[in-house]
PDB file of C-alpha atoms in Angstrom:
ATOM      1  CA  UNK A   1      89.512  71.835  75.745  1.00  0.00           C
ATOM      2  CA  UNK A   2      92.345  71.135  77.777  1.00  0.00           C
ATOM      3  CA  UNK A   3      96.254  70.755  76.472  1.00  0.00           C
ATOM      4  CA  UNK A   4      96.251  66.889  77.178  1.00  0.00           C
ATOM      5  CA  UNK A   5      93.040  66.540  75.186  1.00  0.00           C
ATOM      6  CA  UNK A   6      94.131  68.552  72.140  1.00  0.00           C
ATOM      7  CA  UNK A   7      97.227  66.051  72.199  1.00  0.00           C
ATOM      8  CA  UNK A   8      95.126  63.169  72.362  1.00  0.00           C
ATOM      9  CA  UNK A   9      96.108  62.151  75.651  1.00  0.00           C
ATOM     10  CA  UNK A  10      93.434  61.331  78.377  1.00  0.00           C
ATOM     11  CA  UNK A  11      94.103  62.576  81.852  1.00  0.00           C
ATOM     12  CA  UNK A  12      93.444  58.875  83.242  1.00  0.00           C
ATOM     13  CA  UNK A  13      96.437  57.731  80.694  1.00  0.00           C
ATOM     14  CA  UNK A  14      98.464  60.365  82.085  1.00  0.00           C
ATOM     15  CA  UNK A  15      97.834  59.346  85.898  1.00  0.00           C
ATOM     16  CA  UNK A  16      98.447  55.631  84.975  1.00  0.00           C
ATOM     17  CA  UNK A  17     101.790  56.250  83.425  1.00  0.00           C
ATOM     18  CA  UNK A  18     103.362  57.827  86.546  1.00  0.00           C
ATOM     19  CA  UNK A  19     103.260  54.760  89.116  1.00  0.00           C
ATOM     20  CA  UNK A  20     104.807  53.012  86.077  1.00  0.00           C
ATOM     21  CA  UNK A  21     107.744  55.457  85.768  1.00  0.00           C
ATOM     22  CA  UNK A  22     108.176  55.163  89.630  1.00  0.00           C
ATOM     23  CA  UNK A  23     108.460  51.837  89.196  1.00  0.00           C
ATOM     24  CA  UNK A  24     110.799  52.096  86.349  1.00  0.00           C
ATOM     25  CA  UNK A  25     112.857  54.178  88.614  1.00  0.00           C
ATOM     26  CA  UNK A  26     112.968  52.346  91.401  1.00  0.00           C
ATOM     27  CA  UNK A  27     114.311  49.217  89.300  1.00  0.00           C
ATOM     28  CA  UNK A  28     117.022  51.453  88.269  1.00  0.00           C
ATOM     29  CA  UNK A  29     117.886  52.464  91.459  1.00  0.00           C
ATOM     30  CA  UNK A  30     117.767  48.884  92.418  1.00  0.00           C
ATOM     31  CA  UNK A  31     120.546  48.089  89.625  1.00  0.00           C
ATOM     32  CA  UNK A  32     122.613  50.835  90.614  1.00  0.00           C
ATOM     33  CA  UNK A  33     122.976  49.898  94.073  1.00  0.00           C
ATOM     34  CA  UNK A  34     123.444  46.217  93.210  1.00  0.00           C
ATOM     35  CA  UNK A  35     126.311  47.122  90.847  1.00  0.00           C
ATOM     36  CA  UNK A  36     127.860  49.411  93.717  1.00  0.00           C
ATOM     37  CA  UNK A  37     127.410  46.744  96.273  1.00  0.00           C
ATOM     38  CA  UNK A  38     130.623  45.022  95.973  1.00  0.00           C
ATOM     39  CA  UNK A  39     132.624  48.072  95.881  1.00  0.00           C
ATOM     40  CA  UNK A  40     130.908  49.588  98.771  1.00  0.00           C
ATOM     41  CA  UNK A  41     131.489  46.133 100.841  1.00  0.00           C
ATOM     42  CA  UNK A  42     135.497  46.218  99.815  1.00  0.00           C
ATOM     43  CA  UNK A  43     135.439  49.675 100.883  1.00  0.00           C
ATOM     44  CA  UNK A  44     134.099  49.230 104.027  1.00  0.00           C
ATOM     45  CA  UNK A  45     136.064  45.842 105.105  1.00  0.00           C
ATOM     46  CA  UNK A  46     139.498  47.552 103.797  1.00  0.00           C
ATOM     47  CA  UNK A  47     138.871  51.093 104.451  1.00  0.00           C
ATOM     48  CA  UNK A  48     136.008  52.345 106.667  1.00  0.00           C
ATOM     49  CA  UNK A  49     136.664  49.530 109.239  1.00  0.00           C
ATOM     50  CA  UNK A  50     140.732  49.642 109.590  1.00  0.00           C
ATOM     51  CA  UNK A  51     139.838  53.424 110.278  1.00  0.00           C
ATOM     52  CA  UNK A  52     137.560  52.798 112.983  1.00  0.00           C
ATOM     53  CA  UNK A  53     139.622  50.207 114.514  1.00  0.00           C
ATOM     54  CA  UNK A  54     142.774  52.038 114.245  1.00  0.00           C
ATOM     55  CA  UNK A  55     141.191  54.318 117.024  1.00  0.00           C
ATOM     56  CA  UNK A  56     140.406  51.628 119.258  1.00  0.00           C
ATOM     57  CA  UNK A  57     143.859  50.194 118.702  1.00  0.00           C
ATOM     58  CA  UNK A  58     144.970  53.455 119.885  1.00  0.00           C
ATOM     59  CA  UNK A  59     143.859  52.982 123.443  1.00  0.00           C
ATOM     60  CA  UNK A  60     145.094  49.477 123.883  1.00  0.00           C
ATOM     61  CA  UNK A  61     148.458  47.967 124.635  1.00  0.00           C
ATOM     62  CA  UNK A  62     148.511  45.159 121.850  1.00  0.00           C
ATOM     63  CA  UNK A  63     151.357  43.359 119.428  1.00  0.00           C
ATOM     64  CA  UNK A  64     148.975  41.845 116.901  1.00  0.00           C
ATOM     65  CA  UNK A  65     149.896  38.714 117.300  1.00  0.00           C
ATOM     66  CA  UNK A  66     148.249  37.676 121.035  1.00  0.00           C
ATOM     67  CA  UNK A  67     144.312  37.824 121.392  1.00  0.00           C
ATOM     68  CA  UNK A  68     144.820  39.966 124.495  1.00  0.00           C
ATOM     69  CA  UNK A  69     144.218  43.467 124.467  1.00  0.00           C
ATOM     70  CA  UNK A  70     145.218  45.600 127.656  1.00  0.00           C
ATOM     71  CA  UNK A  71     143.392  48.921 127.914  1.00  0.00           C
ATOM     72  CA  UNK A  72     145.823  51.794 128.782  1.00  0.00           C
ATOM     73  CA  UNK A  73     143.768  54.349 127.857  1.00  0.00           C
ATOM     74  CA  UNK A  74     145.641  57.583 126.370  1.00  0.00           C
ATOM     75  CA  UNK A  75     149.035  56.102 127.249  1.00  0.00           C
ATOM     76  CA  UNK A  76     149.827  55.325 123.528  1.00  0.00           C
ATOM     77  CA  UNK A  77     149.106  59.079 122.859  1.00  0.00           C
ATOM     78  CA  UNK A  78     151.396  60.149 125.602  1.00  0.00           C
ATOM     79  CA  UNK A  79     154.183  57.700 124.303  1.00  0.00           C
ATOM     80  CA  UNK A  80     154.123  59.309 121.037  1.00  0.00           C
ATOM     81  CA  UNK A  81     154.129  62.559 122.186  1.00  0.00           C
ATOM     82  CA  UNK A  82     157.208  61.733 124.154  1.00  0.00           C
ATOM     83  CA  UNK A  83     158.838  60.097 121.134  1.00  0.00           C
ATOM     84  CA  UNK A  84     161.337  62.317 119.556  1.00  0.00           C
ATOM     85  CA  UNK A  85     161.374  59.911 116.266  1.00  0.00           C
ATOM     86  CA  UNK A  86     157.849  60.917 116.002  1.00  0.00           C
ATOM     87  CA  UNK A  87     158.664  64.560 115.691  1.00  0.00           C
ATOM     88  CA  UNK A  88     161.554  63.720 113.611  1.00  0.00           C
ATOM     89  CA  UNK A  89     159.473  62.090 111.089  1.00  0.00           C
ATOM     90  CA  UNK A  90     156.453  64.554 111.326  1.00  0.00           C
ATOM     91  CA  UNK A  91     159.635  67.193 110.574  1.00  0.00           C
ATOM     92  CA  UNK A  92     160.784  64.989 107.488  1.00  0.00           C
ATOM     93  CA  UNK A  93     157.236  64.880 106.140  1.00  0.00           C
ATOM     94  CA  UNK A  94     156.501  68.537 106.370  1.00  0.00           C
ATOM     95  CA  UNK A  95     160.304  69.471 104.363  1.00  0.00           C
ATOM     96  CA  UNK A  96     159.085  66.800 101.819  1.00  0.00           C
ATOM     97  CA  UNK A  97     155.941  68.624 101.626  1.00  0.00           C
ATOM     98  CA  UNK A  98     157.635  71.863 101.048  1.00  0.00           C
ATOM     99  CA  UNK A  99     160.133  70.333  98.430  1.00  0.00           C
ATOM    100  CA  UNK A 100     157.683  68.441  96.412  1.00  0.00           C
ATOM    101  CA  UNK A 101     154.403  70.733  96.522  1.00  0.00           C
ATOM    102  CA  UNK A 102     155.540  74.014  95.103  1.00  0.00           C
ATOM    103  CA  UNK A 103     157.859  72.212  92.678  1.00  0.00           C
ATOM    104  CA  UNK A 104     155.004  70.332  91.028  1.00  0.00           C
ATOM    105  CA  UNK A 105     152.517  73.470  91.070  1.00  0.00           C
ATOM    106  CA  UNK A 106     154.615  75.713  89.800  1.00  0.00           C
ATOM    107  CA  UNK A 107     156.821  73.257  87.305  1.00  0.00           C
ATOM    108  CA  UNK A 108     153.438  71.723  85.817  1.00  0.00           C
ATOM    109  CA  UNK A 109     151.623  75.311  85.439  1.00  0.00           C
ATOM    110  CA  UNK A 110     154.710  76.401  83.069  1.00  0.00           C
ATOM    111  CA  UNK A 111     154.539  73.409  81.168  1.00  0.00           C
ATOM    112  CA  UNK A 112     150.787  73.341  81.088  1.00  0.00           C
ATOM    113  CA  UNK A 113     151.227  77.040  79.635  1.00  0.00           C
ATOM    114  CA  UNK A 114     153.320  75.764  76.729  1.00  0.00           C
ATOM    115  CA  UNK A 115     151.208  72.192  75.866  1.00  0.00           C
ATOM    116  CA  UNK A 116     147.636  74.616  76.102  1.00  0.00           C
ATOM    117  CA  UNK A 117     149.181  76.558  72.684  1.00  0.00           C
ATOM    118  CA  UNK A 118     147.472  75.468  69.724  1.00  0.00           C
ATOM    119  CA  UNK A 119     150.557  76.121  67.702  1.00  0.00           C
ATOM    120  CA  UNK A 120     152.424  73.401  69.570  1.00  0.00           C
ATOM    121  CA  UNK A 121     152.779  70.221  67.269  1.00  0.00           C
ATOM    122  CA  UNK A 122     152.285  67.258  68.772  1.00  0.00           C
ATOM    123  CA  UNK A 123     150.816  68.601  71.976  1.00  0.00           C
ATOM    124  CA  UNK A 124     148.739  65.169  72.718  1.00  0.00           C
ATOM    125  CA  UNK A 125     151.623  63.026  72.483  1.00  0.00           C
ATOM    126  CA  UNK A 126     153.887  65.294  74.953  1.00  0.00           C
ATOM    127  CA  UNK A 127     150.586  65.255  77.381  1.00  0.00           C
ATOM    128  CA  UNK A 128     150.781  61.616  77.347  1.00  0.00           C
ATOM    129  CA  UNK A 129     154.380  61.200  77.967  1.00  0.00           C
ATOM    130  CA  UNK A 130     154.210  63.129  81.113  1.00  0.00           C
ATOM    131  CA  UNK A 131     151.254  61.458  82.387  1.00  0.00           C
ATOM    132  CA  UNK A 132     152.659  57.927  81.583  1.00  0.00           C
ATOM    133  CA  UNK A 133     154.606  58.111  84.983  1.00  0.00           C
ATOM    134  CA  UNK A 134     151.309  58.537  87.022  1.00  0.00           C
ATOM    135  CA  UNK A 135     149.662  55.267  85.617  1.00  0.00           C
ATOM    136  CA  UNK A 136     152.937  53.451  86.518  1.00  0.00           C
ATOM    137  CA  UNK A 137     153.009  51.237  89.490  1.00  0.00           C
ATOM    138  CA  UNK A 138     154.509  53.188  92.460  1.00  0.00           C
ATOM    139  CA  UNK A 139     156.382  50.205  93.595  1.00  0.00           C
ATOM    140  CA  UNK A 140     158.112  49.473  90.115  1.00  0.00           C
ATOM    141  CA  UNK A 141     158.857  53.347  89.902  1.00  0.00           C
ATOM    142  CA  UNK A 142     160.837  52.491  93.089  1.00  0.00           C
ATOM    143  CA  UNK A 143     162.697  49.686  92.061  1.00  0.00           C
ATOM    144  CA  UNK A 144     163.598  50.900  88.676  1.00  0.00           C
ATOM    145  CA  UNK A 145     164.883  54.076  90.275  1.00  0.00           C
ATOM    146  CA  UNK A 146     166.735  52.322  92.938  1.00  0.00           C
ATOM    147  CA  UNK A 147     168.622  50.694  89.616  1.00  0.00           C
ATOM    148  CA  UNK A 148     169.055  54.052  87.597  1.00  0.00           C
ATOM    149  CA  UNK A 149     170.524  56.108  91.121  1.00  0.00           C
ATOM    150  CA  UNK A 150     172.860  52.817  92.083  1.00  0.00           C
ATOM    151  CA  UNK A 151     176.326  54.365  92.539  1.00  0.00           C
ATOM    152  CA  UNK A 152     178.276  51.234  91.411  1.00  0.00           C
ATOM    153  CA  UNK A 153     176.390  50.277  88.257  1.00  0.00           C
ATOM    154  CA  UNK A 154     173.627  52.834  87.674  1.00  0.00           C
ATOM    155  CA  UNK A 155     173.497  54.746  84.235  1.00  0.00           C
ATOM    156  CA  UNK A 156     173.057  57.970  85.856  1.00  0.00           C
ATOM    157  CA  UNK A 157     176.434  57.577  87.638  1.00  0.00           C
ATOM    158  CA  UNK A 158     177.878  55.873  84.620  1.00  0.00           C
ATOM    159  CA  UNK A 159     176.820  58.790  82.547  1.00  0.00           C
ATOM    160  CA  UNK A 160     178.657  60.991  85.300  1.00  0.00           C
ATOM    161  CA  UNK A 161     181.667  59.299  85.476  1.00  0.00           C
ATOM    162  CA  UNK A 162     181.786  59.462  81.596  1.00  0.00           C
ATOM    163  CA  UNK A 163     181.779  63.043  81.694  1.00  0.00           C
ATOM    164  CA  UNK A 164     184.567  63.242  84.329  1.00  0.00           C
ATOM    165  CA  UNK A 165     182.849  63.640  87.571  1.00  0.00           C
ATOM    166  CA  UNK A 166     184.938  60.646  89.053  1.00  0.00           C
ATOM    167  CA  UNK A 167     183.652  58.378  92.025  1.00  0.00           C
ATOM    168  CA  UNK A 168     179.696  57.454  91.968  1.00  0.00           C
ATOM    169  CA  UNK A 169     177.419  59.508  93.832  1.00  0.00           C
ATOM    170  CA  UNK A 170     175.236  57.580  96.184  1.00  0.00           C
ATOM    171  CA  UNK A 171     171.917  59.506  95.821  1.00  0.00           C
ATOM    172  CA  UNK A 172     170.062  57.306  98.129  1.00  0.00           C
ATOM    173  CA  UNK A 173     172.818  56.346 100.372  1.00  0.00           C
ATOM    174  CA  UNK A 174     173.551  59.643 101.617  1.00  0.00           C
ATOM    175  CA  UNK A 175     171.405  61.287 104.415  1.00  0.00           C
ATOM    176  CA  UNK A 176     172.352  64.623 102.931  1.00  0.00           C
ATOM    177  CA  UNK A 177     171.046  63.972  99.397  1.00  0.00           C
ATOM    178  CA  UNK A 178     168.684  60.935  99.934  1.00  0.00           C
ATOM    179  CA  UNK A 179     165.389  62.997 100.769  1.00  0.00           C
ATOM    180  CA  UNK A 180     165.932  65.693  97.842  1.00  0.00           C
ATOM    181  CA  UNK A 181     166.592  62.821  95.719  1.00  0.00           C
ATOM    182  CA  UNK A 182     163.378  61.195  96.507  1.00  0.00           C
ATOM    183  CA  UNK A 183     161.266  64.375  96.239  1.00  0.00           C
ATOM    184  CA  UNK A 184     162.874  64.593  92.416  1.00  0.00           C
ATOM    185  CA  UNK A 185     161.395  61.238  91.925  1.00  0.00           C
ATOM    186  CA  UNK A 186     158.005  61.979  93.572  1.00  0.00           C
ATOM    187  CA  UNK A 187     157.662  65.097  91.527  1.00  0.00           C
ATOM    188  CA  UNK A 188     158.451  63.296  88.294  1.00  0.00           C
ATOM    189  CA  UNK A 189     156.503  60.491  89.047  1.00  0.00           C
ATOM    190  CA  UNK A 190     153.120  62.900  89.827  1.00  0.00           C
ATOM    191  CA  UNK A 191     154.138  65.388  87.944  1.00  0.00           C
ATOM    192  CA  UNK A 192     151.027  64.503  85.309  1.00  0.00           C
ATOM    193  CA  UNK A 193     148.355  64.754  87.615  1.00  0.00           C
ATOM    194  CA  UNK A 194     148.845  68.335  88.260  1.00  0.00           C
ATOM    195  CA  UNK A 195     149.713  69.116  84.818  1.00  0.00           C
ATOM    196  CA  UNK A 196     146.051  67.480  83.985  1.00  0.00           C
ATOM    197  CA  UNK A 197     144.733  70.019  86.732  1.00  0.00           C
ATOM    198  CA  UNK A 198     146.495  73.155  85.205  1.00  0.00           C
ATOM    199  CA  UNK A 199     145.483  72.107  81.478  1.00  0.00           C
ATOM    200  CA  UNK A 200     141.607  71.855  82.358  1.00  0.00           C
ATOM    201  CA  UNK A 201     142.058  75.245  84.230  1.00  0.00           C
ATOM    202  CA  UNK A 202     143.374  76.858  81.107  1.00  0.00           C
ATOM    203  CA  UNK A 203     140.946  75.337  79.107  1.00  0.00           C
ATOM    204  CA  UNK A 204     138.130  77.554  81.253  1.00  0.00           C
ATOM    205  CA  UNK A 205     139.375  80.753  79.632  1.00  0.00           C
ATOM    206  CA  UNK A 206     137.790  82.054  76.649  1.00  0.00           C
ATOM    207  CA  UNK A 207     139.866  82.328  73.448  1.00  0.00           C
ATOM    208  CA  UNK A 208     137.566  85.580  72.639  1.00  0.00           C
ATOM    209  CA  UNK A 209     139.465  87.421  75.525  1.00  0.00           C
ATOM    210  CA  UNK A 210     142.616  86.331  73.745  1.00  0.00           C
ATOM    211  CA  UNK A 211     141.772  87.631  70.640  1.00  0.00           C
ATOM    212  CA  UNK A 212     140.191  90.752  71.846  1.00  0.00           C
ATOM    213  CA  UNK A 213     143.465  91.608  73.909  1.00  0.00           C
ATOM    214  CA  UNK A 214     145.520  91.064  70.299  1.00  0.00           C
ATOM    215  CA  UNK A 215     143.257  93.023  68.552  1.00  0.00           C
ATOM    216  CA  UNK A 216     144.123  95.919  71.249  1.00  0.00           C
ATOM    217  CA  UNK A 217     147.674  95.016  70.455  1.00  0.00           C
ATOM    218  CA  UNK A 218     148.590  93.238  73.763  1.00  0.00           C
ATOM    219  CA  UNK A 219     151.571  90.973  73.545  1.00  0.00           C
ATOM    220  CA  UNK A 220     152.411  87.628  74.890  1.00  0.00           C
ATOM    221  CA  UNK A 221     153.701  88.711  78.239  1.00  0.00           C
ATOM    222  CA  UNK A 222     150.610  91.141  78.875  1.00  0.00           C
ATOM    223  CA  UNK A 223     148.401  88.249  77.432  1.00  0.00           C
ATOM    224  CA  UNK A 224     149.939  85.924  80.255  1.00  0.00           C
ATOM    225  CA  UNK A 225     150.309  88.584  83.420  1.00  0.00           C
ATOM    226  CA  UNK A 226     146.658  90.701  82.526  1.00  0.00           C
ATOM    227  CA  UNK A 227     144.619  87.596  81.351  1.00  0.00           C
ATOM    228  CA  UNK A 228     145.885  84.344  82.077  1.00  0.00           C
ATOM    229  CA  UNK A 229     147.282  84.512  85.623  1.00  0.00           C
ATOM    230  CA  UNK A 230     144.266  86.385  86.830  1.00  0.00           C
ATOM    231  CA  UNK A 231     141.581  83.925  85.640  1.00  0.00           C
ATOM    232  CA  UNK A 232     143.799  81.155  87.390  1.00  0.00           C
ATOM    233  CA  UNK A 233     144.003  82.819  90.786  1.00  0.00           C
ATOM    234  CA  UNK A 234     140.732  80.361  91.979  1.00  0.00           C
ATOM    235  CA  UNK A 235     142.484  77.174  90.593  1.00  0.00           C
ATOM    236  CA  UNK A 236     145.707  78.139  92.267  1.00  0.00           C
ATOM    237  CA  UNK A 237     143.897  77.871  95.520  1.00  0.00           C
ATOM    238  CA  UNK A 238     142.512  74.431  94.671  1.00  0.00           C
ATOM    239  CA  UNK A 239     145.496  72.927  93.144  1.00  0.00           C
ATOM    240  CA  UNK A 240     147.948  73.959  95.500  1.00  0.00           C
ATOM    241  CA  UNK A 241     145.531  72.594  98.402  1.00  0.00           C
ATOM    242  CA  UNK A 242     145.207  69.359  96.346  1.00  0.00           C
ATOM    243  CA  UNK A 243     148.997  69.065  95.567  1.00  0.00           C
ATOM    244  CA  UNK A 244     149.907  69.914  99.446  1.00  0.00           C
ATOM    245  CA  UNK A 245     147.426  67.106 100.584  1.00  0.00           C
ATOM    246  CA  UNK A 246     148.761  64.489  98.073  1.00  0.00           C
ATOM    247  CA  UNK A 247     152.287  64.946  99.022  1.00  0.00           C
ATOM    248  CA  UNK A 248     151.523  63.070 102.559  1.00  0.00           C
ATOM    249  CA  UNK A 249     150.686  60.061 100.829  1.00  0.00           C
ATOM    250  CA  UNK A 250     154.352  58.909  99.794  1.00  0.00           C
ATOM    251  CA  UNK A 251     154.654  55.904 101.612  1.00  0.00           C
ATOM    252  CA  UNK A 252     154.758  53.563  98.811  1.00  0.00           C
ATOM    253  CA  UNK A 253     157.528  55.362  96.817  1.00  0.00           C
ATOM    254  CA  UNK A 254     159.448  56.353  99.984  1.00  0.00           C
ATOM    255  CA  UNK A 255     159.459  52.654 101.157  1.00  0.00           C
ATOM    256  CA  UNK A 256     160.904  51.017  97.779  1.00  0.00           C
ATOM    257  CA  UNK A 257     163.379  53.796  97.606  1.00  0.00           C
ATOM    258  CA  UNK A 258     165.072  54.018 100.636  1.00  0.00           C
ATOM    259  CA  UNK A 259     162.790  52.377 103.533  1.00  0.00           C
ATOM    260  CA  UNK A 260     162.978  55.485 105.831  1.00  0.00           C
ATOM    261  CA  UNK A 261     166.804  55.700 105.516  1.00  0.00           C
ATOM    262  CA  UNK A 262     169.750  55.953 105.266  1.00  0.00           C
ATOM    263  CA  UNK A 263     169.810  56.848 109.120  1.00  0.00           C
ATOM    264  CA  UNK A 264     166.148  57.792 109.204  1.00  0.00           C
ATOM    265  CA  UNK A 265     167.078  60.705 106.657  1.00  0.00           C
ATOM    266  CA  UNK A 266     163.556  60.003 104.825  1.00  0.00           C
ATOM    267  CA  UNK A 267     161.363  58.277 107.638  1.00  0.00           C
ATOM    268  CA  UNK A 268     158.193  60.130 106.935  1.00  0.00           C
ATOM    269  CA  UNK A 269     155.270  59.696 109.184  1.00  0.00           C
ATOM    270  CA  UNK A 270     153.817  56.668 107.207  1.00  0.00           C
ATOM    271  CA  UNK A 271     156.940  54.743 107.334  1.00  0.00           C
ATOM    272  CA  UNK A 272     157.246  55.608 110.908  1.00  0.00           C
ATOM    273  CA  UNK A 273     153.797  54.307 111.546  1.00  0.00           C
ATOM    274  CA  UNK A 274     154.577  51.410 109.295  1.00  0.00           C
ATOM    275  CA  UNK A 275     157.576  50.169 110.981  1.00  0.00           C
ATOM    276  CA  UNK A 276     156.440  50.621 114.801  1.00  0.00           C
ATOM    277  CA  UNK A 277     153.524  48.597 113.552  1.00  0.00           C
ATOM    278  CA  UNK A 278     155.102  45.633 111.711  1.00  0.00           C
ATOM    279  CA  UNK A 279     158.644  45.452 111.151  1.00  0.00           C
ATOM    280  CA  UNK A 280     159.808  46.124 114.888  1.00  0.00           C
ATOM    281  CA  UNK A 281     161.307  43.567 116.945  1.00  0.00           C
ATOM    282  CA  UNK A 282     158.293  43.798 119.196  1.00  0.00           C
ATOM    283  CA  UNK A 283     155.279  45.242 117.008  1.00  0.00           C
ATOM    284  CA  UNK A 284     153.442  48.123 118.480  1.00  0.00           C
ATOM    285  CA  UNK A 285     150.091  48.269 117.095  1.00  0.00           C
ATOM    286  CA  UNK A 286     148.462  50.372 119.635  1.00  0.00           C
ATOM    287  CA  UNK A 287     151.513  52.845 119.394  1.00  0.00           C
ATOM    288  CA  UNK A 288     151.093  53.192 115.894  1.00  0.00           C
ATOM    289  CA  UNK A 289     147.529  53.267 115.705  1.00  0.00           C
ATOM    290  CA  UNK A 290     147.988  56.324 118.293  1.00  0.00           C
ATOM    291  CA  UNK A 291     150.573  57.786 116.016  1.00  0.00           C
ATOM    292  CA  UNK A 292     148.169  57.190 112.912  1.00  0.00           C
ATOM    293  CA  UNK A 293     145.119  58.915 114.542  1.00  0.00           C
ATOM    294  CA  UNK A 294     147.424  62.089 115.332  1.00  0.00           C
ATOM    295  CA  UNK A 295     148.580  62.075 111.666  1.00  0.00           C
ATOM    296  CA  UNK A 296     145.105  61.152 110.616  1.00  0.00           C
ATOM    297  CA  UNK A 297     143.899  64.632 112.334  1.00  0.00           C
ATOM    298  CA  UNK A 298     146.353  66.528 111.036  1.00  0.00           C
ATOM    299  CA  UNK A 299     145.577  65.476 107.583  1.00  0.00           C
ATOM    300  CA  UNK A 300     141.925  66.459 108.774  1.00  0.00           C
ATOM    301  CA  UNK A 301     142.574  69.903 109.422  1.00  0.00           C
ATOM    302  CA  UNK A 302     144.670  69.909 106.197  1.00  0.00           C
ATOM    303  CA  UNK A 303     141.138  69.054 104.329  1.00  0.00           C
ATOM    304  CA  UNK A 304     139.421  71.735 106.208  1.00  0.00           C
ATOM    305  CA  UNK A 305     142.040  74.084 105.010  1.00  0.00           C
ATOM    306  CA  UNK A 306     141.075  72.680 101.334  1.00  0.00           C
ATOM    307  CA  UNK A 307     137.406  73.342 101.854  1.00  0.00           C
ATOM    308  CA  UNK A 308     137.885  76.661 102.860  1.00  0.00           C
ATOM    309  CA  UNK A 309     140.136  77.105  99.821  1.00  0.00           C
ATOM    310  CA  UNK A 310     137.332  75.968  97.632  1.00  0.00           C
ATOM    311  CA  UNK A 311     135.116  78.141  98.884  1.00  0.00           C
ATOM    312  CA  UNK A 312     137.353  81.335  99.040  1.00  0.00           C
ATOM    313  CA  UNK A 313     138.347  80.329  95.031  1.00  0.00           C
ATOM    314  CA  UNK A 314     134.602  80.305  94.170  1.00  0.00           C
ATOM    315  CA  UNK A 315     134.224  83.656  95.852  1.00  0.00           C
ATOM    316  CA  UNK A 316     137.268  85.040  94.219  1.00  0.00           C
ATOM    317  CA  UNK A 317     136.190  83.439  90.715  1.00  0.00           C
ATOM    318  CA  UNK A 318     132.564  84.746  91.108  1.00  0.00           C
ATOM    319  CA  UNK A 319     134.222  88.387  91.842  1.00  0.00           C
ATOM    320  CA  UNK A 320     136.339  88.166  88.605  1.00  0.00           C
TER     321      UNK A 320
END
């Protein structure tokens, strides 16, 4: 007697159930695609289409208003390469990345070690407080920070004057301090994302390792250097690459804070593209699209490095 017969199930009933299950899966798949369809349409219209169109626009001379688009080939790319302001903006973008990425990774790691301690009271409250700036609209943060850092009536300068500093400091109006100030605001705004990454990484370390090391007489420093740091090395690679790539998206904050000024001191490559495309006396959509394509290729290379980093992190974690 077969197993199905012993269970009281006839083979023909089992075969009849298979088409019904396939039909149920098909209906479920259909509903999934129906729910995804609005998002897919919007993503195609406002993300995929502009990306594809920018490659064509980079090959034409077009101001965005007239219907005529004159094909110029690679002339826009040659003009971008010959423009010293493009390379200045590219340099500022790299400097900005070097300022904010290490600060986010290191500071959030140290804070994550503290907040991950089970002995810390109100740890969840502190985690929420540090994550709140992330969910705040970036443009609003930029406007508020302009008020906070105002040299005439801002609360920060008022406090400095009360402490006897003297005249107000133009944090955003001085080309020597504008980029550093914007970097500090950026780190504060997006600090919580990197903090969450580190907290998630710390949760992967088994508590039994710490308990066994304490039994062997290990102290806090030894636990940190011998257990925490070695096991977090794979996550360090991934988190660092994610943070570096994220630092290239600073347009909204930089635009509301400084608009690229003063004297182009904070003109990251995104603002450079935006100004040539929309705010120049004669908009240059083709020229701006060529600059955007070149910067997109650079970010693509960074993405490839990130994929390699993920692969290296997996190998490193497997070896650990």
